[in-house]
Amino acid sequence: MKLTLEMLLYFIRNLNPIIFHKCERERAFLGVKQFYPEEAQMEPDYLYVGKLSEICQTQTQLCRAKTFFEEDGVARKGTKTFLTVNDLLWGEKEIRQLPDCFILLDETYKIPYLMNRMIDLFQRMAAWDKQMHIAVLEGREIQSLVEISEPVLERPMIIFDAGFSVIAYTKQIVSTYTGFQKTIEKGYSEAGVMEKIRQKQILKQLKPGEALLA
């Protein structure tokens, strides 16, 4: 399976990553590789981990930034993505001269640690993906799928049917929202909650194929 750039950033958010230059929306990665100066050909489908100093010293094409980007600053297909330790202590001005997609981390992080984090992430998500596929093929209930997914979710979740009756929910993720437990106990959303949804026109903001957080 492939992991999107957004997923990678989500799982390393505690490292306070700073991303420069936007990759195309569908950018996804087959895996992660450590950057080696001797590697002549790099593949855009992989995330490369390395020190900013080493990358800049060996990739002479990094000086030709404008040839790699569209006018809106979004990277063209074929550009590479680097998860880098900012050992040069470069600021925004210098980084924005580089052509590829750069995710910068503090200089205190070590490359072996970052490689282990990335490898563990890909393995973890591959295991989750496999579990979900098996569960679906076995015809297991939606509640079971939610429970399998809880380790990769950040916030509590309730799944409703078209009539807003509860059909599944997270059990292990702590919620501070008082309406969460009440909704589960009743098995449906209260009239007051539904009225707020109507007032904010949340359902009208839903668009096919796009995620909504409202």
C-alpha positions as a LaTeX table, in Angstrom:
\begin{tabular}{lrrr}
\hline
Residue & $x$ (\AA) & $y$ (\AA) & $z$ (\AA) \\
\hline
Met1 & 0.00 & 0.00 & 0.00 \\
Lys2 & 0.96 & 3.65 & $-0.40$ \\
Leu3 & 0.96 & 6.28 & 2.33 \\
Thr4 & 0.02 & 9.84 & 1.46 \\
Leu5 & 2.08 & 12.83 & 2.45 \\
Glu6 & $-0.71$ & 13.93 & 4.80 \\
Met7 & $-0.65$ & 10.58 & 6.60 \\
Leu8 & 3.11 & 10.74 & 7.07 \\
Leu9 & 2.90 & 14.24 & 8.52 \\
Tyr10 & 0.05 & 13.19 & 10.81 \\
Phe11 & 2.08 & 10.40 & 12.38 \\
Ile12 & 5.17 & 12.54 & 12.97 \\
Arg13 & 3.31 & 15.64 & 14.14 \\
Asn14 & 5.02 & 15.43 & 17.55 \\
Leu15 & 8.34 & 16.10 & 15.77 \\
Asn16 & 7.01 & 19.50 & 14.63 \\
Pro17 & 7.77 & 19.04 & 10.93 \\
Ile18 & 7.93 & 22.09 & 8.67 \\
Ile19 & 7.09 & 21.47 & 5.02 \\
Phe20 & 8.27 & 23.69 & 2.18 \\
His21 & 6.71 & 23.54 & $-1.26$ \\
Lys22 & 3.46 & 21.69 & $-1.72$ \\
Cys23 & 3.56 & 18.33 & $-3.44$ \\
Glu24 & 0.73 & 17.47 & $-5.78$ \\
Arg25 & $-2.38$ & 16.43 & $-3.88$ \\
Glu26 & $-2.14$ & 12.76 & $-4.86$ \\
Arg27 & 1.50 & 12.41 & $-3.76$ \\
Ala28 & 1.90 & 9.03 & $-2.04$ \\
Phe29 & 4.84 & 6.82 & $-1.18$ \\
Leu30 & 5.57 & 3.12 & $-1.60$ \\
Gly31 & 8.16 & 3.22 & 1.15 \\
Val32 & 11.10 & 5.02 & 2.70 \\
Lys33 & 14.81 & 5.01 & 1.84 \\
Gln34 & 17.84 & 6.58 & 3.47 \\
Phe35 & 19.52 & 9.17 & 1.27 \\
Tyr36 & 22.93 & 8.16 & $-0.02$ \\
Pro37 & 25.14 & 10.60 & $-1.97$ \\
Glu38 & 26.26 & 7.71 & $-4.19$ \\
Glu39 & 22.71 & 6.87 & $-5.30$ \\
Ala40 & 22.50 & 8.22 & $-8.81$ \\
Gln41 & 18.81 & 7.59 & $-9.51$ \\
Met42 & 16.13 & 8.39 & $-6.94$ \\
Glu43 & 12.48 & 7.46 & $-7.31$ \\
Pro44 & 9.67 & 10.00 & $-6.69$ \\
Asp45 & 7.52 & 7.22 & $-5.19$ \\
Tyr46 & 9.79 & 6.95 & $-2.15$ \\
Leu47 & 10.39 & 9.25 & 0.81 \\
Tyr48 & 14.11 & 9.91 & 1.33 \\
Val49 & 15.52 & 10.54 & 4.80 \\
Gly50 & 18.79 & 12.39 & 5.23 \\
Lys51 & 20.70 & 15.45 & 6.37 \\
Leu52 & 20.03 & 18.70 & 4.55 \\
Ser53 & 23.76 & 19.36 & 4.19 \\
Glu54 & 24.40 & 16.04 & 2.42 \\
Ile55 & 21.46 & 16.45 & 0.08 \\
Cys56 & 22.43 & 19.98 & $-0.93$ \\
Gln57 & 26.07 & 19.05 & $-1.50$ \\
Thr58 & 25.33 & 16.17 & $-3.85$ \\
Gln59 & 22.18 & 17.27 & $-5.66$ \\
Thr60 & 23.48 & 20.09 & $-7.84$ \\
Gln61 & 20.13 & 20.43 & $-9.57$ \\
Leu62 & 18.69 & 21.82 & $-6.35$ \\
Cys63 & 19.97 & 25.22 & $-7.37$ \\
Arg64 & 17.51 & 25.40 & $-10.26$ \\
Ala65 & 14.39 & 25.68 & $-8.21$ \\
Lys66 & 12.07 & 27.50 & $-10.60$ \\
Thr67 & 12.29 & 24.78 & $-13.26$ \\
Phe68 & 10.59 & 22.28 & $-10.95$ \\
Phe69 & 7.50 & 24.21 & $-9.85$ \\
Glu70 & 4.30 & 25.52 & $-11.29$ \\
Glu71 & 3.36 & 29.17 & $-10.79$ \\
Asp72 & 1.29 & 28.37 & $-7.69$ \\
Gly73 & 4.28 & 26.74 & $-5.97$ \\
Val74 & 2.98 & 23.18 & $-6.26$ \\
Ala75 & 5.63 & 20.63 & $-7.16$ \\
Arg76 & 5.37 & 18.99 & $-10.57$ \\
Lys77 & 5.23 & 15.24 & $-10.89$ \\
Gly78 & 8.68 & 13.71 & $-10.74$ \\
Thr79 & 9.96 & 15.89 & $-7.94$ \\
Lys80 & 11.32 & 14.05 & $-4.93$ \\
Thr81 & 10.35 & 14.35 & $-1.28$ \\
Phe82 & 12.96 & 14.56 & 1.48 \\
Leu83 & 12.48 & 14.19 & 5.22 \\
Thr84 & 15.53 & 16.10 & 6.37 \\
Val85 & 17.38 & 17.11 & 9.49 \\
Asn86 & 18.05 & 20.82 & 9.19 \\
Asp87 & 21.72 & 20.64 & 10.21 \\
Leu88 & 22.47 & 23.77 & 8.15 \\
Leu89 & 20.04 & 25.78 & 10.30 \\
Trp90 & 18.62 & 27.30 & 7.13 \\
Gly91 & 15.64 & 29.58 & 7.39 \\
Glu92 & 12.60 & 29.90 & 5.16 \\
Lys93 & 14.33 & 32.11 & 2.59 \\
Glu94 & 17.09 & 29.59 & 1.86 \\
Ile95 & 14.81 & 26.55 & 1.92 \\
Arg96 & 12.39 & 28.04 & $-0.58$ \\
Gln97 & 15.19 & 28.15 & $-3.15$ \\
Leu98 & 15.27 & 24.35 & $-3.22$ \\
Pro99 & 13.24 & 22.61 & $-5.93$ \\
Asp100 & 12.00 & 19.39 & $-4.40$ \\
Cys101 & 9.59 & 18.83 & $-1.51$ \\
Phe102 & 11.36 & 19.22 & 1.83 \\
Ile103 & 10.04 & 18.29 & 5.26 \\
Leu104 & 12.39 & 19.84 & 7.80 \\
Leu105 & 13.00 & 18.61 & 11.32 \\
Asp106 & 15.10 & 19.96 & 14.14 \\
Glu107 & 18.84 & 19.25 & 13.91 \\
Thr108 & 18.77 & 17.26 & 17.15 \\
Tyr109 & 17.03 & 14.28 & 15.53 \\
Lys110 & 19.26 & 11.45 & 14.34 \\
Ile111 & 18.86 & 9.74 & 10.97 \\
Pro112 & 18.65 & 6.17 & 12.41 \\
Tyr113 & 15.84 & 7.30 & 14.72 \\
Leu114 & 13.89 & 8.85 & 11.83 \\
Met115 & 14.43 & 5.78 & 9.65 \\
Asn116 & 13.10 & 3.55 & 12.42 \\
Arg117 & 10.06 & 5.80 & 12.85 \\
Met118 & 9.29 & 5.67 & 9.13 \\
Ile119 & 9.84 & 1.92 & 8.78 \\
Asp120 & 7.65 & 1.25 & 11.81 \\
Leu121 & 4.95 & 3.50 & 10.35 \\
Phe122 & 4.88 & 1.73 & 7.00 \\
Gln123 & 4.79 & $-1.67$ & 8.71 \\
Arg124 & 2.07 & $-0.55$ & 11.10 \\
Met125 & $-0.15$ & 0.80 & 8.33 \\
Ala126 & 0.43 & $-2.26$ & 6.15 \\
Ala127 & $-0.67$ & $-4.49$ & 9.04 \\
Trp128 & $-3.77$ & $-2.35$ & 9.61 \\
Asp129 & $-4.62$ & $-2.42$ & 5.91 \\
Lys130 & $-4.32$ & $-6.21$ & 5.84 \\
Gln131 & $-6.49$ & $-6.60$ & 8.93 \\
Met132 & $-9.18$ & $-4.37$ & 7.42 \\
His133 & $-9.21$ & $-6.29$ & 4.14 \\
Ile134 & $-9.55$ & $-9.62$ & 5.93 \\
Ala135 & $-12.29$ & $-8.29$ & 8.19 \\
Val136 & $-14.28$ & $-7.01$ & 5.20 \\
Leu137 & $-13.89$ & $-10.30$ & 3.32 \\
Glu138 & $-15.11$ & $-12.14$ & 6.42 \\
Gly139 & $-18.18$ & $-9.90$ & 6.48 \\
Arg140 & $-17.51$ & $-8.55$ & 9.96 \\
Glu141 & $-19.67$ & $-5.76$ & 11.38 \\
Ile142 & $-18.74$ & $-2.08$ & 11.08 \\
Gln143 & $-18.12$ & $-1.98$ & 14.84 \\
Ser144 & $-15.37$ & $-4.52$ & 14.40 \\
Leu145 & $-13.74$ & $-2.42$ & 11.66 \\
Val146 & $-13.81$ & 0.63 & 13.93 \\
Glu147 & $-12.15$ & $-1.31$ & 16.74 \\
Ile148 & $-9.40$ & $-2.48$ & 14.38 \\
Ser149 & $-8.84$ & 1.15 & 13.35 \\
Glu150 & $-8.73$ & 2.69 & 16.82 \\
Pro151 & $-4.90$ & 2.49 & 17.14 \\
Val152 & $-4.51$ & 4.74 & 14.09 \\
Leu153 & $-7.24$ & 7.24 & 15.02 \\
Glu154 & $-6.54$ & 10.41 & 16.96 \\
Arg155 & $-10.07$ & 11.33 & 18.04 \\
Pro156 & $-13.28$ & 9.57 & 19.11 \\
Met157 & $-15.65$ & 8.66 & 16.28 \\
Ile158 & $-19.28$ & 7.70 & 15.86 \\
Ile159 & $-20.66$ & 6.21 & 12.64 \\
Phe160 & $-24.32$ & 6.81 & 11.87 \\
Asp161 & $-26.68$ & 5.37 & 9.30 \\
Ala162 & $-28.79$ & 7.56 & 7.01 \\
Gly163 & $-31.31$ & 8.09 & 9.81 \\
Phe164 & $-28.59$ & 9.20 & 12.24 \\
Ser165 & $-28.87$ & 6.10 & 14.38 \\
Val166 & $-25.56$ & 4.95 & 15.89 \\
Ile167 & $-24.15$ & 1.84 & 14.20 \\
Ala168 & $-20.53$ & 1.93 & 15.44 \\
Tyr169 & $-18.24$ & 3.97 & 17.70 \\
Thr170 & $-14.77$ & 4.04 & 19.24 \\
Lys171 & $-14.48$ & 2.54 & 22.70 \\
Gln172 & $-10.83$ & 3.05 & 23.70 \\
Ile173 & $-10.30$ & 6.71 & 22.74 \\
Val174 & $-11.19$ & 9.10 & 25.56 \\
Ser175 & $-13.71$ & 11.81 & 24.72 \\
Thr176 & $-14.21$ & 15.02 & 26.72 \\
Tyr177 & $-17.36$ & 15.86 & 24.74 \\
Thr178 & $-20.33$ & 15.14 & 27.00 \\
Gly179 & $-22.65$ & 14.55 & 24.07 \\
Phe180 & $-20.51$ & 11.67 & 22.82 \\
Gln181 & $-21.46$ & 9.20 & 25.53 \\
Lys182 & $-25.07$ & 10.40 & 25.63 \\
Thr183 & $-25.41$ & 9.81 & 21.90 \\
Ile184 & $-24.03$ & 6.29 & 22.24 \\
Glu185 & $-26.33$ & 5.47 & 25.17 \\
Lys186 & $-29.41$ & 6.74 & 23.34 \\
Gly187 & $-28.39$ & 5.23 & 20.02 \\
Tyr188 & $-29.13$ & 8.36 & 18.01 \\
Ser189 & $-28.33$ & 12.08 & 17.82 \\
Glu190 & $-30.45$ & 14.36 & 19.98 \\
Ala191 & $-32.72$ & 16.91 & 18.37 \\
Gly192 & $-30.57$ & 19.75 & 19.69 \\
Val193 & $-27.48$ & 18.38 & 17.98 \\
Met194 & $-29.33$ & 17.90 & 14.72 \\
Glu195 & $-30.61$ & 21.46 & 14.90 \\
Lys196 & $-27.04$ & 22.77 & 15.29 \\
Ile197 & $-26.01$ & 20.72 & 12.26 \\
Arg198 & $-28.83$ & 22.26 & 10.24 \\
Gln199 & $-28.04$ & 25.79 & 11.42 \\
Lys200 & $-24.38$ & 25.44 & 10.46 \\
Gln201 & $-25.38$ & 23.74 & 7.18 \\
Ile202 & $-22.74$ & 21.09 & 7.76 \\
Leu203 & $-24.37$ & 18.43 & 5.59 \\
Lys204 & $-24.58$ & 20.82 & 2.67 \\
Gln205 & $-20.80$ & 21.18 & 2.81 \\
Leu206 & $-20.29$ & 17.50 & 2.03 \\
Lys207 & $-18.82$ & 16.87 & $-1.41$ \\
Pro208 & $-18.23$ & 13.46 & $-3.04$ \\
Gly209 & $-14.63$ & 12.33 & $-2.70$ \\
Glu210 & $-13.61$ & 15.09 & $-0.28$ \\
Ala211 & $-13.07$ & 14.79 & 3.46 \\
Leu212 & $-14.91$ & 17.22 & 5.73 \\
Leu213 & $-13.95$ & 18.41 & 9.17 \\
Ala214 & $-16.56$ & 20.81 & 10.51 \\
\hline
\end{tabular}
